[in-house]
Amino acid sequence: MQVSMTVNGDSHSRDVEPRTLLVHHIREGVGLTGTNIGCDTSSCGACTVHVGGQSVKSCTMLAVQAEGESITTIEGLAETARADGIATGEQNWHPMQEAFQQCHALQCGYCTPGMVMAATSFLKENPTPTEAEIREGLEGNLCRCTGYHNIVKAVQSAAEGAS
Amino acid sequence: MIPAAFDYTVAENAEHAIQLLGEYGDEAKLLAGGHSLIPMMKFRLAAPTQLIDVARISDLSYIRQENGQVAIGAMTKHAELETNDVIAAACPILGHVASLVGDPSVRHRGTLGGTIAHSDPASDLPAAVLALGGTIVARGPNGQREIAATDFFTGYFESVLAPDEMIVEVKVPANTGGWNYQKFNRRAQDWAIVGVAVADGGKGVALVNMGSTPLRATAVEAALAGGGSVADAAELAAEGAVPPVDNNADASYRTHLAQVLTRRALEAAS
């Protein structure tokens, strides 16, 4: 069936099977492979994207459920920051991306797109979190390089930069 | 993992969803947030051939206080329960328990009606509704009926909901009496190995993952009502329960957990 959604500001209308998962639609239909598939069981958060501005695990949502929605993936995050006038650093990235780089908040990088998308959604809901709140806010995202310490520091740094 | 093939229809409103349930019969499932159903379909533990999407029925997403009750539309998301002022003022236990379901991304999608209908004994919110003495409002082709939460759950993933009925509302008494929720798990975002919800200063005590349904700990409630101490009442937490056995815990471990968590919850709530 036909499904239409906005991905990073661009309209995409495609014919999909109802059972097509949103993450497959984004990667294979829309062609944006920054969103990773990790566990495929809504545990690891590697596939986190924003649907209507809120973090969602795109392996546990059907593409047809996103009909009419506005999706942001890691590829479009910096552009949202530029539009909001909060892009920063040499790369003109989203402050969360900049903070991840500055704080060395990644090792292999596989969890990073999901971490960044979950963290930006979390800070919208809680702009001045404690360290403990950051850890709870990211509990749906797993890093198997045991990099949590610097990830938490990056989110703290991004929160402080925004306040 | 991809679910088995199915057809997908968006329900315009509750009446439309019920009409579609009648048309498609046993092969149909209602899809709300999908965070229980879609994983089951990906594992092929469920393979409905027709999904009826009810998540877009916006007039089933509301929270309002009326006549000493808090009425919550079935499509209200966990994240809304977590942050809603009416819930915080009138039945704070529900907001707190909602904040412990899964993780933030899951709570952006999961709905109260969905988690009740799914009837998983390991879910958090059904036990909170049980402890509060809530009511499930179900609508079918012949109209609406109210079901006490204590009568709603009948077995693993089973309830008294008829195949052509859907939950439209959950009602709980406005109650700010002493409350607490103890959730024991070993990993972030896991289901409770055992959970205990205490509402109204101990008048309502409900257990998570201690049987095939969420359970009222009636022996604990009766002991407290009869003037028993918290410590003595908590010892009765698992009375009548048949705890499940899985990789996390055997029955004796769960029985012990239920006693300890009930004591902690009662102490915190009193």
Coordinates of C-alpha atoms in Angstrom, one line a residue:
Chain A
M1 CA 0.0 0.0 0.0
Q2 CA 1.0 3.6 -0.5
V3 CA 2.7 5.4 2.4
S4 CA 3.7 9.0 2.5
M5 CA 5.9 10.7 5.1
T6 CA 8.4 13.5 5.4
V7 CA 11.9 12.3 6.1
N8 CA 14.4 15.0 7.0
G9 CA 12.1 17.6 5.4
D10 CA 11.7 15.8 2.1
S11 CA 8.4 14.1 1.1
H12 CA 8.6 10.4 0.3
S13 CA 5.7 8.4 -1.1
R14 CA 6.4 4.8 -1.7
D15 CA 4.5 1.5 -2.2
V16 CA 5.3 -0.8 0.8
E17 CA 4.0 -4.1 2.1
P18 CA 2.1 -3.4 5.4
R19 CA 4.6 -5.6 7.2
T20 CA 7.6 -3.4 6.2
L21 CA 9.2 -2.1 9.3
L22 CA 9.9 1.7 9.4
V23 CA 13.7 1.0 9.8
H24 CA 13.7 -1.0 6.5
H25 CA 11.7 1.6 4.8
I26 CA 14.1 4.3 5.9
R27 CA 17.2 2.3 4.9
E28 CA 16.0 0.6 1.8
G29 CA 13.1 2.6 0.5
V30 CA 14.3 6.1 1.3
G31 CA 17.9 5.1 1.1
L32 CA 19.2 6.6 4.3
T33 CA 21.5 4.0 6.0
G34 CA 22.6 6.1 9.0
T35 CA 19.9 4.5 11.1
N36 CA 21.3 1.1 12.1
I37 CA 19.6 -2.2 12.9
G38 CA 21.1 -3.7 16.0
C39 CA 19.1 -6.2 18.0
D40 CA 15.9 -6.0 15.9
T41 CA 13.9 -6.6 19.1
S42 CA 13.4 -3.0 20.5
S43 CA 16.1 -3.5 23.1
C44 CA 19.2 -1.8 21.8
G45 CA 18.0 1.5 20.4
A46 CA 20.5 1.5 17.4
C47 CA 17.4 2.2 15.1
T48 CA 16.2 5.2 17.1
V49 CA 14.7 8.0 14.9
H50 CA 12.4 10.9 15.7
V51 CA 8.7 10.5 14.7
G52 CA 6.9 13.8 15.3
G53 CA 10.0 15.0 17.2
Q54 CA 9.9 12.1 19.7
S55 CA 12.4 9.2 19.9
V56 CA 11.0 5.9 18.5
K57 CA 12.6 2.5 17.9
S58 CA 12.0 2.2 14.2
C59 CA 12.4 -1.6 14.2
T60 CA 9.2 -1.8 16.3
M61 CA 7.1 0.5 14.1
L62 CA 5.5 -0.3 10.8
A63 CA 6.2 2.0 7.9
V64 CA 2.4 2.3 7.4
Q65 CA 2.0 3.5 11.0
A66 CA 4.2 6.5 10.0
E67 CA 1.8 7.6 7.3
G68 CA 1.7 11.4 7.3
E69 CA 4.4 11.7 10.0
S70 CA 7.5 13.8 10.0
I71 CA 10.6 11.7 10.6
T72 CA 14.0 12.9 11.5
T73 CA 17.0 10.6 11.1
I74 CA 20.7 11.1 12.0
E75 CA 21.3 12.4 8.5
G76 CA 18.8 15.2 9.0
L77 CA 19.6 16.2 12.6
A78 CA 22.3 18.8 11.8
E79 CA 19.9 20.5 9.4
T80 CA 17.3 20.8 12.1
A81 CA 19.9 22.4 14.3
R82 CA 20.9 24.8 11.5
A83 CA 17.2 25.7 11.0
D84 CA 17.0 26.4 14.7
G85 CA 20.2 28.4 14.7
I86 CA 21.8 26.2 17.3
A87 CA 24.3 24.3 15.0
T88 CA 27.8 24.5 16.3
G89 CA 31.5 23.6 15.8
E90 CA 33.6 23.4 12.7
Q91 CA 31.2 21.0 11.0
N92 CA 28.1 23.1 11.8
W93 CA 26.6 20.0 13.4
H94 CA 23.8 19.6 16.0
P95 CA 25.2 20.4 19.4
M96 CA 24.7 16.8 20.5
Q97 CA 26.8 15.5 17.6
E98 CA 29.5 18.1 18.4
A99 CA 29.4 17.0 22.1
F100 CA 29.8 13.3 21.1
Q101 CA 32.9 14.2 19.1
Q102 CA 34.3 16.5 21.8
C103 CA 33.7 14.0 24.6
H104 CA 34.9 10.9 22.6
A105 CA 31.5 9.4 23.2
L106 CA 31.9 6.7 20.7
Q107 CA 34.3 3.8 20.0
C108 CA 33.0 1.6 17.2
G109 CA 30.2 4.0 16.4
Y110 CA 27.4 1.5 15.8
C111 CA 25.1 2.7 18.6
T112 CA 25.9 6.3 18.0
P113 CA 23.1 7.4 15.6
G114 CA 20.6 5.9 17.9
M115 CA 22.3 7.3 21.0
V116 CA 22.3 10.8 19.5
M117 CA 18.7 10.6 18.4
A118 CA 17.6 9.3 21.8
A119 CA 19.7 11.9 23.6
T120 CA 18.3 14.8 21.6
S121 CA 14.7 13.6 22.2
F122 CA 15.5 13.2 25.9
L123 CA 16.9 16.7 26.3
K124 CA 13.8 18.2 24.8
E125 CA 11.8 16.6 27.5
N126 CA 14.3 17.2 30.3
P127 CA 16.6 20.1 29.3
T128 CA 18.5 20.2 32.6
P129 CA 19.0 16.6 33.7
T130 CA 21.1 15.2 36.4
E131 CA 23.7 12.5 35.5
A132 CA 21.3 9.9 36.9
E133 CA 18.5 11.2 34.8
I134 CA 20.7 11.0 31.7
R135 CA 21.5 7.4 32.4
E136 CA 17.8 6.5 32.9
G137 CA 16.9 8.6 29.8
L138 CA 19.3 6.5 27.7
E139 CA 18.3 3.1 29.2
G140 CA 16.8 2.0 25.9
N141 CA 20.1 2.4 24.1
L142 CA 22.9 -0.1 24.4
C143 CA 26.6 0.5 23.7
R144 CA 28.6 -2.7 23.6
C145 CA 32.0 -0.9 23.7
T146 CA 31.1 0.0 27.3
G147 CA 31.3 3.7 26.3
Y148 CA 28.5 4.9 28.5
H149 CA 30.7 7.1 30.7
N150 CA 31.6 9.5 27.9
I151 CA 28.2 9.3 26.3
V152 CA 26.7 10.6 29.6
K153 CA 29.4 13.3 29.6
A154 CA 28.5 14.3 26.1
V155 CA 24.8 14.6 26.9
Q156 CA 25.7 16.7 30.0
S157 CA 27.9 18.9 27.9
A158 CA 25.2 19.4 25.3
A159 CA 22.7 20.2 28.0
E160 CA 25.0 22.7 29.6
G161 CA 25.8 24.3 26.2
A162 CA 22.1 24.8 25.6
S163 CA 21.3 26.3 29.0
Chain B
M1 CA 13.0 -10.2 11.5
I2 CA 9.8 -9.3 9.6
P3 CA 6.3 -10.3 10.6
A4 CA 4.2 -12.7 8.5
A5 CA 2.2 -10.9 5.8
F6 CA -1.0 -9.2 6.9
D7 CA -3.5 -6.6 5.6
Y8 CA -3.7 -3.3 7.4
T9 CA -6.6 -1.0 7.9
V10 CA -6.8 2.3 9.8
A11 CA -9.9 2.6 12.0
E12 CA -11.5 6.1 11.9
N13 CA -13.1 5.7 15.3
A14 CA -14.0 3.1 17.9
E15 CA -17.2 2.2 16.1
H16 CA -15.3 1.6 12.9
A17 CA -12.7 -0.5 14.7
I18 CA -15.5 -2.7 16.2
Q19 CA -17.2 -3.0 12.9
L20 CA -13.9 -4.1 11.3
L21 CA -13.4 -6.6 14.1
G22 CA -16.8 -8.1 13.3
E23 CA -16.0 -8.3 9.6
Y24 CA -12.5 -9.9 10.0
G25 CA -13.3 -12.1 13.0
D26 CA -10.6 -14.2 14.7
E27 CA -7.9 -13.3 12.2
A28 CA -7.8 -9.6 13.2
K29 CA -5.9 -7.9 15.9
L30 CA -6.1 -4.3 17.0
L31 CA -2.8 -2.4 16.7
A32 CA -2.3 0.5 19.2
G33 CA 1.3 1.5 20.0
G34 CA 2.4 -1.9 18.8
H35 CA 5.3 -2.3 21.2
S36 CA 4.0 -5.7 22.5
L37 CA 2.2 -6.9 19.3
I38 CA 4.9 -6.1 16.7
P39 CA 7.7 -7.9 18.6
M40 CA 5.4 -10.9 19.0
M41 CA 4.6 -10.8 15.2
K42 CA 8.3 -10.5 14.4
F43 CA 9.0 -13.6 16.5
R44 CA 6.0 -15.2 14.7
L45 CA 4.4 -15.9 18.1
A46 CA 1.5 -14.1 16.6
A47 CA 0.5 -14.0 13.0
P48 CA -2.8 -12.1 12.6
T49 CA -3.7 -11.7 8.9
Q50 CA -5.5 -8.4 9.5
L51 CA -4.3 -5.5 11.6
I52 CA -6.7 -2.7 12.5
D53 CA -4.8 0.4 13.5
V54 CA -6.6 2.2 16.4
A55 CA -3.7 4.4 17.4
R56 CA -5.0 7.3 15.2
I57 CA -8.3 7.5 17.1
S58 CA -7.5 10.8 18.7
D59 CA -10.7 11.1 20.7
L60 CA -9.5 8.0 22.7
S61 CA -6.5 9.9 24.0
Y62 CA -7.5 12.0 27.0
I63 CA -7.1 12.2 30.8
R64 CA -9.8 13.9 32.8
Q65 CA -11.0 13.9 36.4
E66 CA -14.7 13.5 36.9
N67 CA -16.8 12.5 39.9
G68 CA -13.9 11.3 42.0
Q69 CA -12.6 9.2 39.1
V70 CA -9.8 9.7 36.7
A71 CA -10.9 8.6 33.2
I72 CA -8.1 7.8 30.8
G73 CA -8.7 7.2 27.1
A74 CA -7.4 3.8 25.9
M75 CA -5.0 5.4 23.4
T76 CA -3.3 7.6 26.0
K77 CA 0.4 6.9 25.8
H78 CA 2.6 6.0 28.7
A79 CA 4.7 9.2 28.1
E80 CA 1.5 11.2 28.6
L81 CA 0.6 9.4 31.9
E82 CA 4.2 10.1 33.0
T83 CA 4.0 13.9 32.5
N84 CA 0.3 14.7 33.0
D85 CA -0.7 17.1 35.8
V86 CA -4.1 15.5 36.5
I87 CA -2.5 12.1 37.0
A88 CA 0.2 13.7 39.2
A89 CA -2.4 15.3 41.4
A90 CA -5.1 12.7 41.5
C91 CA -3.4 9.2 41.2
P92 CA 0.4 9.7 41.2
I93 CA 1.1 6.0 41.3
L94 CA -0.1 5.6 37.7
G95 CA 2.4 8.3 36.4
H96 CA 5.2 6.8 38.4
V97 CA 4.5 3.3 37.2
A98 CA 4.2 4.5 33.6
S99 CA 7.6 6.1 33.9
L100 CA 9.1 2.6 34.6
V101 CA 7.7 0.9 31.6
G102 CA 10.4 -0.1 29.0
D103 CA 12.4 3.0 28.1
P104 CA 11.5 6.5 26.9
S105 CA 11.2 5.5 23.2
V106 CA 8.9 2.7 24.1
R107 CA 6.8 5.0 26.3
H108 CA 6.4 7.4 23.3
R109 CA 4.4 4.7 21.5
G110 CA 2.9 2.3 24.1
T111 CA -0.7 2.9 25.3
L112 CA -2.6 2.2 28.5
G113 CA -5.4 0.4 26.6
G114 CA -2.9 -1.6 24.7
T115 CA -1.0 -2.8 27.7
I116 CA -4.3 -3.8 29.5
A117 CA -5.6 -5.6 26.5
H118 CA -2.3 -7.4 26.0
S119 CA -2.8 -8.8 29.5
D120 CA 0.8 -9.7 30.1
P121 CA 1.2 -10.6 33.8
A122 CA 4.8 -9.2 33.7
S123 CA 3.6 -5.7 32.7
D124 CA 3.7 -2.8 35.2
L125 CA 0.5 -0.8 34.5
P126 CA -2.1 -3.6 34.8
A127 CA -1.0 -4.2 38.4
A128 CA -1.2 -0.5 39.2
V129 CA -4.7 -0.4 37.8
L130 CA -5.6 -3.5 39.9
A131 CA -4.1 -2.0 43.1
L132 CA -6.2 1.2 42.5
G133 CA -9.4 -0.8 42.1
G134 CA -9.8 0.4 38.5
T135 CA -12.4 -0.3 35.9
I136 CA -11.9 -1.3 32.3
V137 CA -14.5 0.2 29.8
A138 CA -15.0 -2.1 26.8
R139 CA -17.1 -1.3 23.7
G140 CA -18.5 -3.9 21.4
P141 CA -21.3 -4.2 18.7
N142 CA -24.0 -4.1 21.5
G143 CA -22.6 -1.1 23.3
Q144 CA -20.4 -0.5 26.2
R145 CA -19.7 -2.4 29.5
E146 CA -17.6 -1.7 32.5
I147 CA -15.4 -4.5 33.9
A148 CA -13.7 -4.4 37.3
A149 CA -10.0 -4.8 36.8
T150 CA -10.2 -7.7 39.3
D151 CA -12.5 -9.5 36.9
F152 CA -10.7 -8.6 33.7
F153 CA -7.6 -10.8 33.5
T154 CA -8.2 -14.5 33.0
G155 CA -4.8 -16.0 32.0
Y156 CA -1.5 -15.5 30.2
F157 CA -2.3 -12.8 27.6
E158 CA -6.0 -13.5 28.1
S159 CA -8.8 -11.4 29.3
V160 CA -12.6 -11.3 29.3
L161 CA -12.6 -9.1 26.3
A162 CA -14.7 -10.6 23.5
P163 CA -13.1 -10.9 20.0
D164 CA -15.3 -8.0 18.8
E165 CA -14.7 -5.7 21.8
M166 CA -12.1 -3.0 22.3
I167 CA -11.0 -1.1 25.4
V168 CA -12.0 2.5 25.1
E169 CA -11.3 3.8 28.6
V170 CA -9.7 2.9 31.9
K171 CA -11.1 4.5 35.0
V172 CA -9.3 4.6 38.4
P173 CA -10.5 6.2 41.6
A174 CA -8.8 9.5 42.3
N175 CA -6.5 8.4 45.2
T176 CA -3.5 10.0 46.6
G177 CA -3.3 7.7 49.7
G178 CA 0.0 6.2 50.5
W179 CA 1.4 4.4 47.4
N180 CA 4.5 2.8 46.2
Y181 CA 5.7 0.6 43.4
Q182 CA 8.6 -1.8 43.7
K183 CA 10.0 -3.2 40.4
F184 CA 12.8 -5.8 40.6
N185 CA 14.8 -6.6 37.5
R186 CA 18.5 -7.1 36.8
R187 CA 18.9 -5.2 33.6
A188 CA 17.7 -1.8 32.5
Q189 CA 14.4 -1.8 30.5
D190 CA 13.6 -5.4 31.4
W191 CA 10.2 -6.6 32.6
A192 CA 9.9 -7.0 36.4
I193 CA 11.0 -10.4 37.7
V194 CA 8.5 -9.5 40.4
G195 CA 6.8 -6.2 41.0
V196 CA 4.5 -5.0 43.7
A197 CA 2.1 -2.0 43.5
V198 CA 0.6 -0.6 46.7
A199 CA -2.2 1.9 46.6
D200 CA -4.4 3.7 49.2
G201 CA -2.0 3.1 52.1
G202 CA -2.2 -0.7 51.7
K203 CA -5.9 -1.2 50.9
G204 CA -4.9 -2.2 47.4
V205 CA -1.8 -4.5 46.8
A206 CA -1.1 -6.1 43.4
L207 CA 1.6 -8.3 42.1
V208 CA 3.4 -8.4 38.8
N209 CA 4.7 -11.6 37.3
M210 CA 3.6 -13.8 40.2
G211 CA 1.1 -15.9 38.1
S212 CA -0.6 -16.2 34.8
T213 CA -2.3 -12.8 35.4
P214 CA -1.6 -9.7 37.4
L215 CA -2.8 -10.6 40.9
R216 CA -4.4 -8.8 43.9
A217 CA -2.5 -9.9 47.0
T218 CA -5.8 -10.4 48.9
A219 CA -4.2 -12.1 51.9
V220 CA -1.9 -9.1 52.5
E221 CA -4.9 -6.7 52.1
A222 CA -7.0 -8.7 54.6
A223 CA -4.2 -9.0 57.1
L224 CA -3.6 -5.2 57.1
A225 CA -7.4 -4.5 57.2
G226 CA -7.5 -6.8 60.3
G227 CA -4.8 -4.8 62.0
G228 CA -1.9 -7.0 61.2
S229 CA 1.6 -5.5 61.1
V230 CA 3.3 -4.7 57.7
A231 CA 5.9 -7.3 58.4
D232 CA 3.4 -10.0 59.1
A233 CA 1.1 -9.0 56.2
A234 CA 4.0 -9.0 53.7
E235 CA 4.8 -12.6 54.6
L236 CA 1.5 -13.5 53.0
A237 CA 2.3 -11.8 49.7
A238 CA 2.6 -15.0 47.6
E239 CA -0.4 -16.8 49.3
G240 CA -2.5 -18.4 46.6
A241 CA 0.0 -17.4 43.8
V242 CA 1.5 -19.9 41.4
P243 CA 4.7 -18.0 40.4
P244 CA 6.1 -18.7 36.9
V245 CA 9.5 -20.3 36.5
D246 CA 11.9 -19.0 33.9
N247 CA 15.6 -18.1 33.3
N248 CA 15.4 -15.3 35.8
A249 CA 13.9 -17.1 38.8
D250 CA 12.3 -20.2 40.1
A251 CA 9.1 -20.2 42.1
S252 CA 10.7 -20.0 45.6
Y253 CA 12.9 -17.1 44.6
R254 CA 9.8 -15.2 43.2
T255 CA 7.9 -16.0 46.4
H256 CA 10.7 -14.6 48.5
L257 CA 11.0 -11.5 46.2
A258 CA 7.2 -10.9 46.5
Q259 CA 7.4 -11.0 50.3
V260 CA 10.4 -8.6 50.5
L261 CA 9.1 -6.2 47.9
T262 CA 5.7 -6.1 49.5
R263 CA 7.2 -5.2 52.8
R264 CA 9.3 -2.5 51.2
A265 CA 6.3 -1.1 49.3
L266 CA 4.1 -1.1 52.3
E267 CA 6.7 0.5 54.5
A268 CA 7.2 3.2 51.8
A269 CA 3.5 3.7 51.4
S270 CA 2.5 4.0 55.0

